[in-house]
Coordinates of C-alpha atoms in Angstrom, one line a residue:
M1 CA 140.8 22.2 -165.9
G2 CA 139.1 23.6 -162.9
T3 CA 139.5 23.2 -159.3
L4 CA 137.7 21.7 -156.4
P5 CA 137.0 22.2 -152.6
C6 CA 135.5 24.7 -150.9
R7 CA 135.2 26.7 -147.9
N8 CA 133.6 24.2 -145.6
I9 CA 135.8 22.4 -143.1
Y10 CA 134.4 19.0 -143.6
V11 CA 134.5 18.9 -147.4
I12 CA 137.4 21.0 -148.8
R13 CA 139.5 19.1 -151.3
R14 CA 140.5 19.9 -154.9
Q15 CA 140.7 18.5 -158.2
H16 CA 142.8 20.2 -160.5
V17 CA 144.1 23.7 -161.0
V18 CA 143.2 26.5 -163.4
A19 CA 142.9 25.7 -167.2
T20 CA 146.6 27.2 -168.0
L21 CA 147.9 24.3 -165.8
S22 CA 145.5 21.5 -167.3
S23 CA 148.2 19.9 -169.5
L24 CA 150.5 19.2 -166.5
R25 CA 147.6 17.2 -165.0
R26 CA 145.5 15.5 -167.7
R27 CA 147.9 13.9 -170.3
S28 CA 146.8 12.3 -173.6
A29 CA 145.6 8.9 -173.5
A30 CA 148.8 7.6 -175.0
T31 CA 151.0 9.2 -172.5
S32 CA 148.6 8.0 -169.7
V33 CA 148.9 4.4 -171.0
A34 CA 152.6 4.7 -171.4
A35 CA 152.8 5.9 -167.7
V36 CA 150.8 3.1 -166.3
A37 CA 152.6 0.5 -168.4
G38 CA 156.1 2.0 -167.3
A39 CA 154.9 1.6 -163.7
T40 CA 153.9 -2.0 -164.1
V41 CA 157.4 -2.8 -165.5
V42 CA 159.2 -1.0 -162.7
G43 CA 156.9 -2.7 -160.1
V44 CA 157.3 -6.3 -161.1
C45 CA 160.3 -6.6 -159.0
L46 CA 158.1 -6.0 -155.8
A47 CA 155.7 -8.3 -154.1
V48 CA 152.4 -7.6 -155.9
G49 CA 150.6 -8.0 -152.7
S50 CA 149.4 -11.4 -151.0
A51 CA 146.4 -12.1 -148.8
S52 CA 147.9 -10.0 -146.2
A53 CA 147.0 -6.2 -146.0
G54 CA 149.2 -3.3 -145.1
T55 CA 150.1 -1.8 -141.7
L56 CA 146.6 -0.8 -140.7
S57 CA 143.8 -2.9 -139.4
G58 CA 140.5 -2.2 -137.7
S59 CA 137.3 -0.4 -139.0
L60 CA 137.2 3.2 -140.1
Y61 CA 135.1 5.9 -138.3
R62 CA 131.9 7.2 -139.9
D63 CA 131.4 10.8 -139.2
P64 CA 127.9 11.5 -138.0
N65 CA 128.2 15.2 -138.8
S66 CA 129.3 14.9 -142.5
A67 CA 127.4 17.0 -145.3
V68 CA 125.8 13.9 -146.6
V69 CA 124.7 12.5 -143.3
R70 CA 123.1 15.9 -142.4
W71 CA 121.3 15.9 -145.8
V72 CA 119.9 12.4 -145.5
A73 CA 118.6 13.3 -142.1
A74 CA 116.9 16.5 -143.3
N75 CA 115.4 15.0 -146.4
P76 CA 113.9 11.7 -145.4
G77 CA 111.1 11.8 -148.1
D78 CA 113.4 12.6 -151.0
S79 CA 113.3 9.9 -153.6
R80 CA 117.2 9.8 -153.9
A81 CA 117.6 9.6 -150.0
A82 CA 117.6 5.7 -149.7
V83 CA 120.2 5.2 -152.2
I84 CA 122.4 8.1 -151.1
R85 CA 122.0 6.9 -147.4
D86 CA 122.6 3.1 -148.3
K87 CA 125.7 3.7 -150.4
I88 CA 127.3 7.0 -149.6
A89 CA 126.2 8.2 -146.0
S90 CA 126.6 4.7 -144.6
Q91 CA 130.4 4.9 -145.3
P92 CA 133.4 6.3 -143.5
Q93 CA 134.9 9.3 -145.3
A94 CA 137.6 11.9 -144.5
R95 CA 136.9 15.0 -142.3
W96 CA 138.8 17.9 -144.0
F97 CA 140.7 20.3 -141.9
A98 CA 141.2 23.4 -144.1
N99 CA 140.2 26.6 -142.2
F100 CA 143.0 28.6 -140.8
N101 CA 141.9 28.7 -137.2
P102 CA 144.9 28.2 -134.9
S103 CA 142.8 29.1 -131.8
T104 CA 140.3 26.4 -132.4
V105 CA 141.6 23.7 -134.4
Q106 CA 142.9 21.7 -131.3
S107 CA 139.6 21.4 -129.8
E108 CA 138.0 20.6 -133.2
V109 CA 140.4 17.9 -133.8
S110 CA 140.2 16.5 -130.3
G111 CA 136.2 16.3 -130.5
F112 CA 136.4 14.4 -133.8
V113 CA 139.1 12.0 -132.7
G114 CA 137.6 11.4 -129.1
A115 CA 134.3 10.2 -130.8
A116 CA 136.2 7.9 -133.0
N117 CA 138.1 6.7 -130.1
A118 CA 135.1 6.1 -128.1
A119 CA 133.6 3.9 -130.9
Q120 CA 137.1 2.2 -131.1
Q121 CA 137.3 3.2 -134.8
I122 CA 140.1 4.8 -137.0
P123 CA 139.4 8.5 -138.0
V124 CA 140.7 10.0 -141.3
L125 CA 141.8 13.5 -141.1
S126 CA 142.8 15.4 -144.3
V127 CA 145.0 18.4 -143.6
Y128 CA 144.7 21.1 -146.3
E129 CA 146.3 24.2 -145.0
I130 CA 149.7 24.7 -146.8
T131 CA 150.6 28.1 -147.7
N132 CA 149.7 29.0 -151.4
R133 CA 147.6 25.7 -151.9
D134 CA 146.4 25.0 -155.2
C135 CA 148.8 27.7 -156.8
G136 CA 146.0 30.4 -156.5
G137 CA 143.3 28.2 -158.1
A138 CA 139.6 27.8 -157.0
S139 CA 140.8 26.2 -153.8
A140 CA 143.3 28.9 -153.1
G141 CA 143.9 29.6 -149.5
G142 CA 145.8 28.1 -146.6
A143 CA 148.0 29.7 -143.9
P144 CA 149.3 33.1 -144.5
D145 CA 152.9 31.9 -144.3
L146 CA 154.9 28.8 -143.5
N147 CA 155.6 30.0 -139.9
Q148 CA 151.9 30.5 -139.2
Y149 CA 151.3 27.0 -140.8
Q150 CA 153.7 25.3 -138.4
T151 CA 151.7 27.0 -135.4
W152 CA 148.5 25.7 -136.9
V153 CA 150.0 22.1 -137.4
S154 CA 151.3 22.3 -133.9
N155 CA 147.9 23.0 -132.4
F156 CA 146.3 20.4 -134.9
A157 CA 148.7 17.8 -133.7
R158 CA 147.8 18.4 -129.8
G159 CA 144.4 17.2 -130.4
L160 CA 145.1 13.9 -131.9
G161 CA 145.2 12.0 -128.7
N162 CA 147.4 8.7 -128.8
Q163 CA 145.2 6.1 -130.7
T164 CA 145.5 5.3 -134.4
V165 CA 144.7 8.1 -136.6
I166 CA 145.2 8.5 -140.4
I167 CA 146.4 11.9 -141.6
I168 CA 146.3 12.8 -145.3
L169 CA 148.8 15.4 -145.3
E170 CA 148.3 18.3 -148.0
T171 CA 146.6 17.1 -151.2
D172 CA 148.4 18.4 -154.3
S173 CA 151.2 20.0 -152.2
L174 CA 153.9 17.9 -154.0
A175 CA 152.4 16.9 -157.3
L176 CA 151.5 20.5 -158.1
Q177 CA 154.5 22.9 -157.7
T178 CA 154.4 24.9 -160.9
C179 CA 153.7 28.2 -159.3
L180 CA 156.7 27.8 -157.0
S181 CA 160.2 28.9 -157.2
G182 CA 163.1 26.8 -156.3
S183 CA 163.4 28.5 -152.8
E184 CA 159.6 28.2 -152.2
I185 CA 159.8 24.6 -153.1
S186 CA 162.6 24.1 -150.7
A187 CA 160.7 25.8 -147.9
R188 CA 157.6 23.8 -148.6
N189 CA 159.3 20.6 -148.4
Q190 CA 160.9 21.6 -145.2
A191 CA 157.4 22.5 -143.8
L192 CA 156.0 19.2 -144.9
T193 CA 158.9 17.5 -143.3
T194 CA 158.4 19.4 -140.0
A195 CA 154.6 18.8 -140.1
T196 CA 155.1 15.1 -140.3
Q197 CA 157.7 15.1 -137.4
T198 CA 155.3 17.4 -135.4
I199 CA 152.3 15.0 -135.8
K200 CA 154.3 12.0 -135.2
S201 CA 155.9 13.4 -132.0
A202 CA 152.4 14.3 -130.6
N203 CA 150.8 10.9 -131.4
P204 CA 153.3 8.2 -132.2
N205 CA 150.4 5.9 -133.4
A206 CA 149.4 8.5 -136.2
K207 CA 149.7 7.2 -139.6
V208 CA 150.8 10.0 -141.9
Y209 CA 150.8 10.0 -145.7
L210 CA 152.2 12.7 -148.2
D211 CA 150.9 13.7 -151.5
G212 CA 151.7 11.1 -154.2
G213 CA 149.6 12.8 -157.0
H214 CA 148.1 10.2 -159.4
S215 CA 149.2 7.7 -162.0
T216 CA 148.4 10.1 -165.0
W217 CA 150.2 13.0 -163.6
N218 CA 154.0 13.1 -162.7
S219 CA 156.0 9.9 -163.4
A220 CA 156.7 7.6 -160.5
S221 CA 160.4 8.4 -160.4
E222 CA 159.6 12.1 -160.3
Q223 CA 157.0 11.7 -157.6
A224 CA 159.4 9.6 -155.6
N225 CA 162.1 12.3 -155.9
R226 CA 159.4 14.9 -154.5
L227 CA 158.3 12.8 -151.7
R228 CA 162.0 12.1 -150.6
A229 CA 162.5 15.9 -150.8
A230 CA 159.5 16.3 -148.4
G231 CA 160.5 13.8 -145.8
V232 CA 158.5 10.8 -146.8
Q233 CA 161.1 8.9 -144.7
Y234 CA 159.6 10.2 -141.7
A235 CA 155.9 9.3 -142.7
D236 CA 154.2 6.0 -143.3
G237 CA 153.7 6.4 -147.1
F238 CA 151.8 8.2 -149.5
F239 CA 148.3 8.8 -151.0
T240 CA 147.2 9.0 -154.6
N241 CA 143.9 9.7 -156.6
V242 CA 142.5 12.3 -154.5
S243 CA 142.8 14.6 -157.4
N244 CA 141.5 12.3 -160.2
F245 CA 139.3 9.2 -160.8
N246 CA 142.0 6.7 -162.1
S247 CA 141.3 3.0 -161.6
T248 CA 142.2 1.3 -158.6
S249 CA 144.5 -1.1 -160.5
G250 CA 146.2 1.6 -162.4
E251 CA 146.9 3.6 -159.1
A252 CA 148.2 0.3 -157.5
N253 CA 150.6 -0.2 -160.3
F254 CA 151.8 3.5 -159.9
G255 CA 152.1 3.1 -156.3
R256 CA 154.3 0.0 -156.8
A257 CA 156.6 1.9 -158.9
V258 CA 156.9 4.8 -156.6
I259 CA 157.6 2.5 -153.7
S260 CA 160.2 0.8 -155.8
A261 CA 161.9 4.0 -156.5
L262 CA 161.8 5.1 -153.0
A263 CA 163.5 1.7 -152.0
G264 CA 166.1 2.5 -154.7
M265 CA 166.8 5.7 -152.7
G266 CA 167.4 3.9 -149.5
I267 CA 163.8 4.5 -148.3
P268 CA 162.2 1.3 -148.0
G269 CA 159.0 0.1 -146.4
K270 CA 156.6 2.9 -147.6
R271 CA 153.0 2.2 -148.3
Q272 CA 150.1 3.7 -150.3
I273 CA 146.7 4.8 -149.6
I274 CA 144.2 5.1 -152.7
D275 CA 141.2 7.3 -152.9
T276 CA 138.5 5.1 -154.4
S277 CA 135.6 7.5 -153.7
R278 CA 134.7 8.4 -157.4
N279 CA 136.8 5.9 -159.5
G280 CA 134.2 3.3 -160.1
G281 CA 133.2 4.1 -163.8
A282 CA 135.0 5.7 -166.9
S283 CA 137.6 8.3 -166.4
G284 CA 135.9 10.8 -168.6
D285 CA 136.8 14.4 -168.3
W286 CA 138.2 15.5 -164.7
C287 CA 135.3 17.7 -163.7
A288 CA 132.9 15.4 -162.0
D289 CA 130.0 17.8 -161.8
D290 CA 127.9 15.7 -164.1
N291 CA 129.2 12.4 -162.8
T292 CA 127.4 10.6 -165.7
D293 CA 130.3 8.3 -166.4
R294 CA 131.6 7.6 -163.0
R295 CA 130.3 5.7 -160.0
I296 CA 131.6 5.4 -156.4
G297 CA 134.6 2.8 -156.4
M298 CA 135.7 0.3 -153.9
Y299 CA 134.1 0.9 -150.5
P300 CA 136.6 2.2 -147.7
T301 CA 138.4 -0.5 -145.9
T302 CA 141.8 -1.2 -144.2
N303 CA 141.5 -4.7 -145.6
T304 CA 143.0 -4.3 -149.0
G305 CA 144.8 -7.8 -149.4
D306 CA 147.9 -6.0 -150.7
S307 CA 150.9 -5.6 -148.6
N308 CA 151.6 -2.3 -150.4
I309 CA 148.3 -0.6 -149.8
D310 CA 147.4 0.4 -146.3
A311 CA 143.8 1.2 -147.0
Y312 CA 141.4 2.2 -149.8
L313 CA 139.6 5.4 -148.5
W314 CA 137.0 8.1 -149.6
V315 CA 139.2 11.1 -149.1
K316 CA 137.1 13.2 -151.3
P317 CA 133.6 12.8 -150.0
P318 CA 131.3 11.7 -153.0
G319 CA 128.5 14.2 -153.9
E320 CA 130.6 17.2 -153.2
A321 CA 131.1 19.4 -156.2
D322 CA 134.3 20.2 -158.0
G323 CA 133.5 23.6 -158.9
C324 CA 132.3 23.3 -162.5
R325 CA 128.6 23.2 -162.5
Y326 CA 128.3 23.9 -158.8
T327 CA 130.3 25.6 -156.1
A328 CA 133.3 23.8 -155.3
G329 CA 132.9 21.6 -152.1
S330 CA 129.2 22.0 -151.9
F331 CA 127.1 18.8 -151.3
Q332 CA 124.8 18.3 -154.3
P333 CA 122.5 15.4 -153.9
D334 CA 122.1 14.8 -157.7
L335 CA 125.7 14.3 -157.8
A336 CA 125.7 11.9 -155.0
Y337 CA 122.7 10.0 -156.5
S338 CA 124.4 9.7 -159.7
L339 CA 127.5 8.4 -158.2
A340 CA 125.6 5.9 -156.0
N341 CA 122.8 4.8 -158.4
G342 CA 123.5 1.3 -160.0
A343 CA 126.6 1.0 -157.9
P344 CA 127.2 -2.2 -156.0
N345 CA 125.7 -2.4 -152.3
P346 CA 128.4 -2.1 -149.5
P347 CA 129.8 -5.3 -148.3
T348 CA 126.9 -5.7 -145.8
T349 CA 123.4 -4.9 -146.9
A350 CA 122.1 -4.0 -143.5
P351 CA 120.8 -0.7 -142.8
P352 CA 123.5 1.9 -142.3
T353 CA 124.8 2.1 -138.8
T354 CA 127.8 3.9 -137.2
G355 CA 129.4 0.4 -137.2
S356 CA 131.4 -1.6 -134.7
P357 CA 135.1 -2.3 -134.7
T358 CA 136.3 -5.4 -136.4
T359 CA 139.7 -5.0 -134.6
A360 CA 139.7 -2.9 -131.6
P361 CA 142.8 -0.6 -131.1
P362 CA 144.5 -0.3 -127.8
T363 CA 142.3 1.1 -125.2
T364 CA 143.5 4.6 -124.2
A365 CA 142.0 7.9 -123.3
P366 CA 142.7 11.6 -123.6
P367 CA 146.3 12.4 -122.3
T368 CA 146.3 12.4 -118.5
T369 CA 149.0 12.1 -115.7
A370 CA 147.7 8.7 -114.8
P371 CA 147.1 5.6 -117.3
P372 CA 143.5 4.9 -118.1
T373 CA 141.7 2.0 -116.9
T374 CA 139.0 0.1 -118.8
A375 CA 135.9 -1.3 -117.3
P376 CA 134.6 -4.6 -118.5
P377 CA 131.3 -4.2 -121.0
T378 CA 128.1 -4.4 -119.4
T379 CA 125.2 -5.6 -121.3
T380 CA 121.5 -6.2 -121.0
P381 CA 120.0 -9.6 -121.5
P382 CA 120.1 -10.6 -125.2
P383 CA 117.0 -9.3 -127.1
T384 CA 114.1 -11.4 -128.5
G385 CA 111.3 -10.4 -130.8
N386 CA 111.2 -6.7 -131.3
G387 CA 113.7 -5.9 -128.5
C388 CA 117.2 -4.8 -128.4
S389 CA 120.1 -4.9 -126.0
A390 CA 122.8 -2.2 -125.1
S391 CA 126.4 -3.0 -124.3
V392 CA 128.6 -0.5 -122.7
A393 CA 132.5 0.0 -123.1
L394 CA 134.0 2.5 -120.9
N395 CA 137.4 4.2 -120.6
Q396 CA 138.3 5.8 -117.4
W397 CA 141.1 8.3 -116.6
S398 CA 141.6 10.9 -113.7
G399 CA 138.5 12.9 -113.6
G400 CA 136.7 11.7 -116.6
F401 CA 135.8 9.0 -119.0
T402 CA 134.4 8.2 -122.5
T403 CA 131.8 5.5 -123.0
S404 CA 131.0 3.6 -126.3
V405 CA 127.6 1.9 -126.4
T406 CA 126.5 -0.6 -128.9
V407 CA 122.9 -1.0 -129.5
T408 CA 121.8 -4.5 -131.1
A409 CA 118.4 -5.3 -132.2
G410 CA 116.9 -8.8 -131.6
S411 CA 115.2 -11.2 -134.0
A412 CA 113.4 -8.4 -135.6
D413 CA 114.2 -5.0 -137.2
I414 CA 113.6 -2.1 -134.7
N415 CA 112.6 1.5 -135.7
G416 CA 113.8 3.6 -133.1
W417 CA 115.5 2.8 -129.6
T418 CA 116.0 4.3 -126.2
V419 CA 119.0 3.4 -124.0
T420 CA 118.7 4.1 -120.3
I421 CA 122.0 4.5 -118.3
T422 CA 122.3 4.9 -114.5
L423 CA 125.4 6.8 -113.7
P424 CA 127.3 6.4 -110.5
S425 CA 127.2 9.2 -108.0
G426 CA 129.0 12.2 -109.0
A427 CA 129.4 11.2 -112.8
A428 CA 128.2 13.6 -115.4
V429 CA 127.6 13.5 -119.1
T430 CA 129.4 16.4 -121.0
G431 CA 129.0 15.5 -124.5
T432 CA 127.2 12.9 -126.6
W433 CA 127.7 11.7 -130.3
N434 CA 125.2 9.7 -132.5
A435 CA 122.4 10.2 -130.0
Q436 CA 120.2 12.7 -128.2
A437 CA 120.6 12.8 -124.3
S438 CA 118.0 13.7 -121.9
G439 CA 119.7 14.5 -118.5
T440 CA 123.4 14.8 -117.6
S441 CA 123.4 12.8 -114.3
G442 CA 121.8 9.9 -112.5
T443 CA 119.3 8.2 -114.8
V444 CA 120.0 9.6 -118.4
R445 CA 117.9 8.5 -121.3
F446 CA 119.7 8.4 -124.8
T447 CA 117.5 8.1 -127.9
N448 CA 118.4 7.5 -131.5
V449 CA 118.9 10.3 -134.1
S450 CA 117.3 10.2 -137.6
Y451 CA 120.0 8.2 -139.5
N452 CA 120.5 5.3 -136.8
G453 CA 116.9 4.6 -135.5
H454 CA 116.4 1.6 -138.0
V455 CA 118.5 -1.3 -137.0
G456 CA 118.2 -4.6 -138.8
A457 CA 117.5 -7.8 -137.0
G458 CA 120.7 -9.0 -135.3
Q459 CA 122.5 -5.9 -136.5
S460 CA 124.2 -3.1 -134.4
T461 CA 124.6 0.7 -134.1
N462 CA 126.7 2.7 -131.8
F463 CA 126.8 5.9 -129.9
G464 CA 128.9 7.4 -127.4
F465 CA 129.2 10.0 -124.6
Q466 CA 131.9 11.6 -122.5
G467 CA 131.7 12.5 -118.9
T468 CA 133.4 13.6 -115.7
G469 CA 133.7 11.8 -112.4
T470 CA 133.8 7.9 -112.3
G471 CA 132.0 6.1 -115.1
P472 CA 132.6 2.2 -113.9
G473 CA 129.4 0.9 -112.5
A474 CA 127.0 2.5 -115.0
T475 CA 124.2 0.2 -115.9
A476 CA 122.1 0.4 -119.2
T477 CA 118.9 -1.0 -120.6
C478 CA 117.4 -0.8 -124.2
T479 CA 114.0 -0.5 -125.3
A480 CA 112.9 -0.6 -128.9
G481 CA 110.3 1.8 -130.5

């Protein structure tokens, strides 16, 4: 087997290790079937899942700076662009934090989380920084040692704010330990426990999930033992299938078996996240650089309908190579097109937008000495014909604010929009996402970027900005075209 991710902070994620370890990950079909069947038997004593979902609710954040979004924006005339745009670029995916950058990671996390908070959506952050990650395979790297790892994690945690965030903590760190001695495994387990506690202490609303491998790797009981040793009792649960393409039903059966095993160890109430980014077709061989037998799986959502499963996520971004035919982690449009072509459309067939929240999380702002206040939304008159409207939701804290602006088309599609916002005296824009700003104070014009100018009739898109001073009282108007 090969390995996957890369050196790009947005895309790093791996698949499997070097060929000498392949037998540990890819078992025979008979063994795999037996493992899944065993998981099903163990899991029948649990609630199989009802109409209710897990502990998460709300819409997931779509990163406007992901590799696939940038590619779509740069290649509007490509024959593959529409399919990739509608079925992949339109969807929320994890942002990978995998560069050892202790001096800058806090600001990077804060910027990403702040944009998601302003959109009132849940960001997914994949931490991939553990020392000796990938056992020296193609995705080798991480912090030089575990002391420096803890420094990095502490700085990472300081940027998380205090709203709901999803943390995918260290893919393969528990499922793949063949290169570690007994003492190194113990040290890694302690590092993961400390990392979980550090993140939870910095942001009590953070949802942290540890590495659960996948259903055709370690047994459920073995993976549960590894999770317990790494402090899963302090986490919200575990994630599976980031390093494979197993079916969602197989992963759910495996997850129930792990949850049952953990409960038998006195660790109840843990939940699963399943990566569905590339499991919509045949399993095939693990290296997905041809993608001919595989499609994108279930679209990302927190509405799973299964009380054991908190979310179906796209942790591994579709279209990013595994390191077989192409450089690991690089975005390849032919891979993305192959995954998306023929796959079902997303739940809504409206043109891609940044989305609007289905359930708004608690309104909060960056940590301050005074609690934030929230201004009521201001809205332009309802649009008619080719018009558009803009509603403004603002979070104010001492000395600054963030603003989320929702642009809604009228009874006809629009192709481009401009929102003009008049700021109160003394207020100034310091940063903008999902739009281009002209000016920083007084009357500021915000225009669409390449991927969110087309808005279907009655549909919405979203942008936001951060500012200094006092934001309440800002007024907005929207013009289409």
